[in-house]
CSV table of C-alpha atoms in Angstrom, one decimal:
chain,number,residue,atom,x,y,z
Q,1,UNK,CA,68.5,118.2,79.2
Q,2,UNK,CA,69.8,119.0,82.8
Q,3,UNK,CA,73.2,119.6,83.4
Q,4,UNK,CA,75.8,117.0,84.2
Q,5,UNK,CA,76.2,116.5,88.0
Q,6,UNK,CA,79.5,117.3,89.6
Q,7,UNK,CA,81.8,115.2,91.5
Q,8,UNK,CA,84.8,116.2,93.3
Q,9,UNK,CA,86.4,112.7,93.9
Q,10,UNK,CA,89.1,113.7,96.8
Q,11,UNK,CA,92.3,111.7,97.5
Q,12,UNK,CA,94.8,112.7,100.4
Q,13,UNK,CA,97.9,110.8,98.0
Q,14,UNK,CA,100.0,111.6,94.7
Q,15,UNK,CA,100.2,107.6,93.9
Q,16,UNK,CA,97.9,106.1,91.6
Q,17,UNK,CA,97.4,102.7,93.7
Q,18,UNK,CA,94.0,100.7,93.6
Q,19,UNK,CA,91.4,103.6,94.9
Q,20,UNK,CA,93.4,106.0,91.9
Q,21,UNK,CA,93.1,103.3,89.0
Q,22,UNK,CA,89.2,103.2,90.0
Q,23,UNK,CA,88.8,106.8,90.2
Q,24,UNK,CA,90.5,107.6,87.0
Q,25,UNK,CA,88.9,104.9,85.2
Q,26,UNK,CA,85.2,105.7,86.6
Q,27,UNK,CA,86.4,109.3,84.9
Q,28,UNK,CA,86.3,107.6,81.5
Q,29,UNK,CA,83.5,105.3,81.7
Q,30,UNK,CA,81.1,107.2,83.8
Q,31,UNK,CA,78.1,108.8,81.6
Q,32,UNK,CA,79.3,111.8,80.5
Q,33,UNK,CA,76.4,113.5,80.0
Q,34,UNK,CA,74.7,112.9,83.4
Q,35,UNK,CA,78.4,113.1,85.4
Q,36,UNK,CA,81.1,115.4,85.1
Q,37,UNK,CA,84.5,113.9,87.2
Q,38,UNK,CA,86.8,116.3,89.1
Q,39,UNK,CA,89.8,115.4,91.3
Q,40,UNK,CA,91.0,117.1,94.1
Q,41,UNK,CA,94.3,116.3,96.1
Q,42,UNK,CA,96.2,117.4,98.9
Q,43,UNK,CA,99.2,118.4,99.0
Q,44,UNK,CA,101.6,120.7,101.2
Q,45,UNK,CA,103.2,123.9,100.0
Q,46,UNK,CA,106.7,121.7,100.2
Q,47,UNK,CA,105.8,118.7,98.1
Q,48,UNK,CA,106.0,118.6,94.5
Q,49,UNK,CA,103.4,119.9,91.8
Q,50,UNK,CA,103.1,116.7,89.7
Q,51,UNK,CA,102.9,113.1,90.5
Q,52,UNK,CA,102.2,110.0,88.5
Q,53,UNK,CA,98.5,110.3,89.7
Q,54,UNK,CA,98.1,114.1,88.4
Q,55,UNK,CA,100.1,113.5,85.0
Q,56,UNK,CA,97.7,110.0,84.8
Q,57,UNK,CA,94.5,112.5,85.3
Q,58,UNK,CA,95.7,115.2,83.3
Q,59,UNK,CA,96.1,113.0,80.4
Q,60,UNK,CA,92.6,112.1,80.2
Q,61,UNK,CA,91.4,115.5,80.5
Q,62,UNK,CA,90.3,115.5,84.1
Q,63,UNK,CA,89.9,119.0,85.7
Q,64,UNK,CA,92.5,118.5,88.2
Q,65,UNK,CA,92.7,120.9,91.6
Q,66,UNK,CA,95.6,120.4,93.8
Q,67,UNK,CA,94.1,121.9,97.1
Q,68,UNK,CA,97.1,123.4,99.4
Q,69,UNK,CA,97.8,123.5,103.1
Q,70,UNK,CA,100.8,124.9,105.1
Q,71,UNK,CA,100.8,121.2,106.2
Q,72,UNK,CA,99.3,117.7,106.1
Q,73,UNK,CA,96.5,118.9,108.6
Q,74,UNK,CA,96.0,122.7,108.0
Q,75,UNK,CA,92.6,123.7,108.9
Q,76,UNK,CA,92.6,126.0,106.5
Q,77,UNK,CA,92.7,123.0,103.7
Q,78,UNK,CA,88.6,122.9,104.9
Q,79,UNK,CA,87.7,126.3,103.6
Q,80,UNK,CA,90.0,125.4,100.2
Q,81,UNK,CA,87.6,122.3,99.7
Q,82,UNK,CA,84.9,124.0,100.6
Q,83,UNK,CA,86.1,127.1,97.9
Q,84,UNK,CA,86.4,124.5,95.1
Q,85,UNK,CA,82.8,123.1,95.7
Q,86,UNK,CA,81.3,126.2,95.2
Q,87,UNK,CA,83.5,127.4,91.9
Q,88,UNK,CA,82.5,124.6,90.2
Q,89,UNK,CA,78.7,124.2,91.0
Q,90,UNK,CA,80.0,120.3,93.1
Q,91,UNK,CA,76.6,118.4,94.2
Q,92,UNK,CA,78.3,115.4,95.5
Q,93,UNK,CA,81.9,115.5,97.4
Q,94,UNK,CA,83.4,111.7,97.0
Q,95,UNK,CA,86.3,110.9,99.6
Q,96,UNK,CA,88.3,108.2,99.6
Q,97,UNK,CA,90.5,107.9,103.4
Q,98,UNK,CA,90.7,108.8,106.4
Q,99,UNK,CA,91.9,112.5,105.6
Q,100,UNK,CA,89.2,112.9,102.3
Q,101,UNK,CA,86.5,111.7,104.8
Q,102,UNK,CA,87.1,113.9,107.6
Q,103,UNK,CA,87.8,117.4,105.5
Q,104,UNK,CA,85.5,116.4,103.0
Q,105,UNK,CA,82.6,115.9,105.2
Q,106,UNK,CA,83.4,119.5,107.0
Q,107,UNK,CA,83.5,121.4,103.6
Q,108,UNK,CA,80.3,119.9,102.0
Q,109,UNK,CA,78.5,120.4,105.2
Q,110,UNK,CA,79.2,124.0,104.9
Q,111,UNK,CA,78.0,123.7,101.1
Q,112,UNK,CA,75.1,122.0,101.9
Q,113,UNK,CA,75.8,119.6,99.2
Q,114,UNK,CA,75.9,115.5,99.2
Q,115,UNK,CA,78.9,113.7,101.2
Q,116,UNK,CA,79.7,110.0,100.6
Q,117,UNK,CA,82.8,108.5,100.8
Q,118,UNK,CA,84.4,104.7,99.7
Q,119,UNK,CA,85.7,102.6,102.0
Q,120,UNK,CA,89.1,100.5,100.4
Q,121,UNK,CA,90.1,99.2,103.6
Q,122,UNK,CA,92.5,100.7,106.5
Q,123,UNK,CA,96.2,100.7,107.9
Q,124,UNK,CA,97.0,100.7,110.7
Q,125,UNK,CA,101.0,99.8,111.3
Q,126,UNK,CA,100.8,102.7,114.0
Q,127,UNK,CA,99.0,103.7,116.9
Q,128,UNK,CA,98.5,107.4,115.3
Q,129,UNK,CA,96.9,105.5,112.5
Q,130,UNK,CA,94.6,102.9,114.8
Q,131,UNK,CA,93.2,105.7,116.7
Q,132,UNK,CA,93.0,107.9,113.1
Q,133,UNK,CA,90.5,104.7,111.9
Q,134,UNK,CA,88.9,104.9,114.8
Q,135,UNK,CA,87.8,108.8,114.4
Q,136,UNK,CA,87.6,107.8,110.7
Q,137,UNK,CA,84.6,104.9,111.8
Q,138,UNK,CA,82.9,107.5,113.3
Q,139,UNK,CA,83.3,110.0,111.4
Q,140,UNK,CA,81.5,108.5,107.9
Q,141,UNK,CA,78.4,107.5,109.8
Q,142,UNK,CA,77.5,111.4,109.2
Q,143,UNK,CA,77.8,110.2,105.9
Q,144,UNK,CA,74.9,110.5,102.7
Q,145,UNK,CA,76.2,107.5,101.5
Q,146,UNK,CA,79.3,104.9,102.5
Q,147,UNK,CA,80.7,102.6,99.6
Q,148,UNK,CA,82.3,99.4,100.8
Q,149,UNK,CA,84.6,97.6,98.8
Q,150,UNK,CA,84.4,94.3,100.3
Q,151,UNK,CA,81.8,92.6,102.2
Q,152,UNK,CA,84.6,92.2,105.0
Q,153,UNK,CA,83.9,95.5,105.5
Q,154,UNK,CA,80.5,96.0,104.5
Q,155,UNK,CA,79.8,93.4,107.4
Q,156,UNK,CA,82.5,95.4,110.1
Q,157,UNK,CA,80.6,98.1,109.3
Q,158,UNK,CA,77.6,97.1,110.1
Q,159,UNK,CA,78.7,95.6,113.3
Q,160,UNK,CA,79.5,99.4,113.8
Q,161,UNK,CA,76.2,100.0,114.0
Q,162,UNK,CA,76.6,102.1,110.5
Q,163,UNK,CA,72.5,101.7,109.0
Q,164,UNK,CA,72.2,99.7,106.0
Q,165,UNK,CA,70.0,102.7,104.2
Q,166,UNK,CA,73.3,104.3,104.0
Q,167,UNK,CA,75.8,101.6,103.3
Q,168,UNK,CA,76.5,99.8,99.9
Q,169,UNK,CA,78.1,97.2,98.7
Q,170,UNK,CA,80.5,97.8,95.6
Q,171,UNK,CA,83.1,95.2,94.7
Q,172,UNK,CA,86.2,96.6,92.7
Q,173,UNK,CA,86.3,95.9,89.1
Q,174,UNK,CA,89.0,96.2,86.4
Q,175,UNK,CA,88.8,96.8,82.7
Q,176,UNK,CA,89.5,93.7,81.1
Q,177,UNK,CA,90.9,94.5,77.7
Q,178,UNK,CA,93.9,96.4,79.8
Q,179,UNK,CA,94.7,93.0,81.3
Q,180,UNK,CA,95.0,90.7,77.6
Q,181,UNK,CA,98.6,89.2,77.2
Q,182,UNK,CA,100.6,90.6,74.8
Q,183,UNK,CA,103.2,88.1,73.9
Q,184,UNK,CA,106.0,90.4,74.7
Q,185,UNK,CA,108.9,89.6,76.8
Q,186,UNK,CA,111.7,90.9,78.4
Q,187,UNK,CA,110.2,93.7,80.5
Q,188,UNK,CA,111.5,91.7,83.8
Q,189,UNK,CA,115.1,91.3,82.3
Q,190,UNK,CA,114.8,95.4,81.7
Q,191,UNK,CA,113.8,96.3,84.9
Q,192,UNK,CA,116.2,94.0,86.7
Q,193,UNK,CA,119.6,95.2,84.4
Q,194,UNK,CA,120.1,91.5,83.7
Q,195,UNK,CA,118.8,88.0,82.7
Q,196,UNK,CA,116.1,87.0,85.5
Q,197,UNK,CA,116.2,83.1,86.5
Q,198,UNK,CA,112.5,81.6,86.4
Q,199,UNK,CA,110.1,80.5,87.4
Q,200,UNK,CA,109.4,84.1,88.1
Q,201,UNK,CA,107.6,85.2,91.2
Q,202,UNK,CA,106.5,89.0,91.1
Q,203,UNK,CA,104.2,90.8,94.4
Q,204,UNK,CA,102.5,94.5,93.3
Q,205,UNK,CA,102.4,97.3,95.5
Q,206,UNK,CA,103.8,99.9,97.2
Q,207,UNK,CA,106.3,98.6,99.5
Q,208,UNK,CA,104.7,99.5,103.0
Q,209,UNK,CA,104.7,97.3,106.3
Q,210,UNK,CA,101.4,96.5,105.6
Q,211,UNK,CA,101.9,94.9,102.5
Q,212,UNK,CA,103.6,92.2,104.2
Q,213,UNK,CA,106.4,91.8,101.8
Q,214,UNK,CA,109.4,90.8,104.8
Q,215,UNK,CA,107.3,87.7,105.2
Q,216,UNK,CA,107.4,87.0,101.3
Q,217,UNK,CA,111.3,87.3,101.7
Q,218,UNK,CA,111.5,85.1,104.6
Q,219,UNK,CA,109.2,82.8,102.7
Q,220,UNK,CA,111.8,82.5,99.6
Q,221,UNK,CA,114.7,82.7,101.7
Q,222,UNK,CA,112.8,78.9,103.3
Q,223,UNK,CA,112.3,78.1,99.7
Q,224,UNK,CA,115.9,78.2,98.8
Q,225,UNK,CA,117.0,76.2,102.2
Q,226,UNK,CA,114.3,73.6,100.8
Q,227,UNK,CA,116.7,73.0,97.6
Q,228,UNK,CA,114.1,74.8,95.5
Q,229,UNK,CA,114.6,77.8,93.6
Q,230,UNK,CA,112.4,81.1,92.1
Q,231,UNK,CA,113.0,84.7,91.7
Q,232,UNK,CA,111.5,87.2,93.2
Q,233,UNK,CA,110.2,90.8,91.4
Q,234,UNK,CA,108.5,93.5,93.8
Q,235,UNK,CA,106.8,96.4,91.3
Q,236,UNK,CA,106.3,99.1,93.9
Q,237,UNK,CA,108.4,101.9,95.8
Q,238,UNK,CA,107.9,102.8,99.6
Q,239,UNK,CA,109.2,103.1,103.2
Q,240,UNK,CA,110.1,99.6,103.8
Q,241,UNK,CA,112.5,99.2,100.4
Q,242,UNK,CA,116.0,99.8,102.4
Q,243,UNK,CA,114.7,97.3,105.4
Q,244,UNK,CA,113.5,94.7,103.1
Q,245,UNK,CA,116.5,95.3,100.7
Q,246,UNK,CA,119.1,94.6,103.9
Q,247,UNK,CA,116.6,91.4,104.8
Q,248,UNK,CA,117.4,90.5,101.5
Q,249,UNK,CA,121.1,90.8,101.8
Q,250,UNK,CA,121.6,89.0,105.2
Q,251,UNK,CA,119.5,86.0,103.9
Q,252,UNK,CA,122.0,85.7,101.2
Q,253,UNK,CA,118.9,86.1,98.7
Q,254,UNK,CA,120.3,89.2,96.7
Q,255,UNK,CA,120.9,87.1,93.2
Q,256,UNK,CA,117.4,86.1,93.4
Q,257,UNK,CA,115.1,89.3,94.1
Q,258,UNK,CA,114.5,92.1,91.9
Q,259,UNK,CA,113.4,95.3,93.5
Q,260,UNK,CA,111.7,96.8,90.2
Q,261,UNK,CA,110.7,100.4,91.9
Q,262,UNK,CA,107.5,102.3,90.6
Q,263,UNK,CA,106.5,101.1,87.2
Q,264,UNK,CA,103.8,102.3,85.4
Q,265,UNK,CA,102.9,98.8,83.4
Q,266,UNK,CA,103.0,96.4,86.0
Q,267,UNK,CA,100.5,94.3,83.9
Q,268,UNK,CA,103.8,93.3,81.2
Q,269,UNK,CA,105.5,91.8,84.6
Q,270,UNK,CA,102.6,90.0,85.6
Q,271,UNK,CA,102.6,88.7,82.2
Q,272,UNK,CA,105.9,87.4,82.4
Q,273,UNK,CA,105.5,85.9,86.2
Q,274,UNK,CA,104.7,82.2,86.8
Q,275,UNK,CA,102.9,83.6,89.6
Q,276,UNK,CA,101.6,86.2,91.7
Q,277,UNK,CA,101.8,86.9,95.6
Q,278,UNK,CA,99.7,88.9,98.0
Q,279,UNK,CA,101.3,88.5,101.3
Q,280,UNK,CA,99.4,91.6,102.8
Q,281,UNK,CA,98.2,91.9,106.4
Q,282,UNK,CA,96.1,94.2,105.7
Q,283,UNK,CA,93.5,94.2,102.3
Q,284,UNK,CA,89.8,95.7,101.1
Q,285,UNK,CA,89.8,94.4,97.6
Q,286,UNK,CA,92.9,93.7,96.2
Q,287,UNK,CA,92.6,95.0,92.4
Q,288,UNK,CA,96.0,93.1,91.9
Q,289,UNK,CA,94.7,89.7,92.2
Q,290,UNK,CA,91.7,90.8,89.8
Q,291,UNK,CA,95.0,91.9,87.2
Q,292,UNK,CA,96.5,88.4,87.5
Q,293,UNK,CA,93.5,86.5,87.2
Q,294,UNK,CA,92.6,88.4,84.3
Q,295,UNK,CA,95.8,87.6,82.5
Q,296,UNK,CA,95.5,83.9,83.5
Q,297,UNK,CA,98.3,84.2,86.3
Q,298,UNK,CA,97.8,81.8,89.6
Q,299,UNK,CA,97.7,83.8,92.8
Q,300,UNK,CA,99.1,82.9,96.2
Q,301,UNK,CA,97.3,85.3,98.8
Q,302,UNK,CA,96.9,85.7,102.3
Q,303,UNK,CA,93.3,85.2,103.9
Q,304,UNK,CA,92.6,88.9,105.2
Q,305,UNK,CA,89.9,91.6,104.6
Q,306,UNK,CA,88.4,91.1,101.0
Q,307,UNK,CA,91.1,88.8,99.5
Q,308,UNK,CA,88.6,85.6,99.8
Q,309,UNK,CA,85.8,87.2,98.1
Q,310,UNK,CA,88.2,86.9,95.0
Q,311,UNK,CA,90.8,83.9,96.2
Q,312,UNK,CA,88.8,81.2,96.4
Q,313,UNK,CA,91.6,78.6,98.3
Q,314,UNK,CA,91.6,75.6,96.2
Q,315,UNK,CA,89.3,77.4,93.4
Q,316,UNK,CA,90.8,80.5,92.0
Q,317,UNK,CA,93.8,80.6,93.8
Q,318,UNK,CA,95.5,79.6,97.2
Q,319,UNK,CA,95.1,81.1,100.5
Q,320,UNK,CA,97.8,81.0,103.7
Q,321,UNK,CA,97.3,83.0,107.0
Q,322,UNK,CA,98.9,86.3,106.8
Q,323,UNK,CA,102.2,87.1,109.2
Q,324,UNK,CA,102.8,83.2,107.9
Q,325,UNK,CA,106.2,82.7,106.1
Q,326,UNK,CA,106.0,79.7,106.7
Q,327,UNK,CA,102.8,78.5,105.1
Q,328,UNK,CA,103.7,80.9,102.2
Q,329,UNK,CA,106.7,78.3,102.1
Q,330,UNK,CA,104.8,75.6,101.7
Q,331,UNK,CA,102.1,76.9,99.2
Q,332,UNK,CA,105.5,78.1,97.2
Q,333,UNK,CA,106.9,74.3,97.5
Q,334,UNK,CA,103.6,73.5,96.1
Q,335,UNK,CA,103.6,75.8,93.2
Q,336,UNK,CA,107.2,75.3,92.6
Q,337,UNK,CA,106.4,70.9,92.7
Q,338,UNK,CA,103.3,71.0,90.6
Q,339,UNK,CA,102.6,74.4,88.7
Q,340,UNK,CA,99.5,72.3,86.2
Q,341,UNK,CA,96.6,72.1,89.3
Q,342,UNK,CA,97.4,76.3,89.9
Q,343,UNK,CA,97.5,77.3,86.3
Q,344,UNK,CA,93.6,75.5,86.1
Q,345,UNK,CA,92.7,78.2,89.0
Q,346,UNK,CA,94.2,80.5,87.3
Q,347,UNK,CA,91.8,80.0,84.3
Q,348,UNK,CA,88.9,79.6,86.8
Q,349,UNK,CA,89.8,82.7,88.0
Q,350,UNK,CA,89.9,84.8,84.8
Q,351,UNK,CA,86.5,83.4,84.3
Q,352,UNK,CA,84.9,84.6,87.4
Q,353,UNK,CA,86.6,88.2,86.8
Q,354,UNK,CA,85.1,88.3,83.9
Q,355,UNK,CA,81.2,87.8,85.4
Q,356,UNK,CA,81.8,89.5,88.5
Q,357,UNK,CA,83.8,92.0,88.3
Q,358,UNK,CA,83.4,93.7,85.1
Q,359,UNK,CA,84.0,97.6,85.3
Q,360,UNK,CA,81.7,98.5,83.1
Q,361,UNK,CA,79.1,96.8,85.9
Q,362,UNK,CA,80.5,98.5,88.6
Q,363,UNK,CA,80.1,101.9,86.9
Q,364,UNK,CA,76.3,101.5,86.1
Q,365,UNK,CA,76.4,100.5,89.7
Q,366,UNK,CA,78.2,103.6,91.2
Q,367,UNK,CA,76.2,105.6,88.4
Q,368,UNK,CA,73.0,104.4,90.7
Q,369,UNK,CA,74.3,105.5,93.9
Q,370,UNK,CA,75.1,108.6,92.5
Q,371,UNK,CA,71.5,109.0,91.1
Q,372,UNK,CA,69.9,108.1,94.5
Q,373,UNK,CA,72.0,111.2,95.9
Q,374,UNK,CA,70.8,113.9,93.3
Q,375,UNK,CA,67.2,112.3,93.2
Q,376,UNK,CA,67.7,111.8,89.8
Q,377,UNK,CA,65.2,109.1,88.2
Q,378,UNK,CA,68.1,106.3,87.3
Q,379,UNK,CA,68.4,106.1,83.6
């Protein structure tokens, strides 16, 4: 029997997000004796040694090398890539940004060994970032083979003029049984220090401008002027909490929203939500819609990127224009007059996660690109 092939999957962050949960779950239902998973991850001689990403990795037994620059960009991280591809016999280098793409590609060039990279969307909340997905756009064509998440970007992609022998189209999945409801409550009174008012409105993610959480606030705080009343839990840390927590405070919401911070079982708060929001600006696939649907938990969503490949407006869930609060509003009203017609989408919903977007599906799927890369006969 031939040896398993190695993969370096390489991630330029130490939070787990969507593209982690996907790499460390591909890690444990991957065929183990055709693939063996390692992760790589950058980091800078200044930041710290673990992370909730590397402890999440370790715990499963997944070789683990944290590859080391004098900063975010040192050239030198290249050669380090490069070193860690030919230690441990790597056929196929699998990035997963901007950053991943454009050091990966470098280092397995000098390897001679497969590049491909996956594609969960971009941001772009700077003009450093815009012109970095620009050079990013380029950059992948050079690529073996280019995973896209959504066919949002499947199709941008193509506009690029990226050829379709190249490209694929791999929808996100999720493991169902980790999304089954448990019956267990108080989590969101935990979390919160005190007894949380419902109905119970919770938004996952890392709390970045892109993520569009301001115009969730200034959605509630139109909610509350309305005479109608929710509260409001964000699961996620990031650079926007102190601006959205003053928002918070000058709209006289502070009673009513619950900044959670990281938590590392976002599913129990979902659980315990009446609903879900994604008011992003910005999206490939959004695993966290999959999550609630899967649990049976209506989703509000803005229309952007992938999101209406899983929100089907009136279907599955309901869809408002992003940079909206306003519509948010009213879809919130709507929830908040008539929860029965949303909990039925809900239900929809869980049943088309369960048919299309399986992850044991996606990994038989991945297992095929990774096949057509080796030239490997697929099993």
């Amino acid at each position: 029997m031939a040896a398993p092939l190695n993969i370096l999957e390489l991630r330029d962050t130490y939070e787990i997000g969507g593209p982690g949960k996907t790499i460390l779950e591909t890690a444990k239902a991957i065929d183990g004796a055709k693939f063996r998973t390692h992760l790589g991850v950058f980091r800078t001689v200044a930041e710290p040694a673990d992370s909730p990403f590397l402890s999440a990795a370790r715990a499963i037994d997944l070789p683990v090398h944290a590859i080391e620059g004098r900063s975010r960009y040192d050239p030198a991280l290249i050669w380090r890539v490069a070193d860690v591809i030919r230690r441990f016999d790597i056929g196929v280098v699998h990035a997963h940004e901007v950053k991943s793409d454009v050091i990966g590609v470098l280092a397995a060039r000098l390897c001679g060994v497969k590049m491909m990279t996956t594609l969960h969307g971009w941001i772009g909340n700077s003009s450093r970032q815009r012109k970095l997905i620009a050079i990013d756009k380029r950059v992948v064509r050079r690529f073996d083979r280019v995973i896209a998440v959504s066919r949002a970007i499947y199709d941008e992609m193509t506009q690029a003029g990226m050829a379709p022998t190249t490209l694929r189209l791999l929808h996100n999945g999720i493991v169902l049984d980790r999304y089954r409801r448990t019956g267990q409550r108080g989590v969101v009174d935990q979390l919160a220090g005190h007894p949380v008012r419902g109905p119970i409105i919770s938004s996952v993610g890392r709390l970045s401008a892109e993520k569009g959480h301001l115009d969730l606030v200034e959605a509630l705080a139109l909610v509350r002027a309305r005479g109608a009343f929710a509260s409001l839990v964000l699961v996620g840390d990031g650079p926007e909490r102190a601006a959205l927590e003053r928002r918070v405070e000058e709209l006289g919401l502070g009673g009513s929203v619950v900044f959670a911070g990281y938590y590392d079982q976002p599913a129990r708060v979902v659980e315990e939500s009446n609903l879900v929001v994604l008011p992003s600006h910005t999206e490939g696939l959004p695993n966290a819609a999959l999550e609630a649907l899967a649990m049976e938990v209506p989703v509000l969503a803005t229309c952007v990127g992938g999101t209406p490949e899983v929100i089907v407006d009136g279907e599955t869930g309901r869809l408002v224009p992003a940079r909206h609060p306003g519509a948010m509003a009213g879809a919130l009203m709507e929830f908040l007059t008539d929860p029965a017609p949303w909990r039925e989408m809900a239900m929809r919903g869980r049943t088309m996660v369960e048919t299309q977007f399986d992850f044991g599906l996606r990994t038989r799927r991945l297992e095929a690109i990774y096949d057509e890369l080796s030239g490997a006969q697929p099993s």
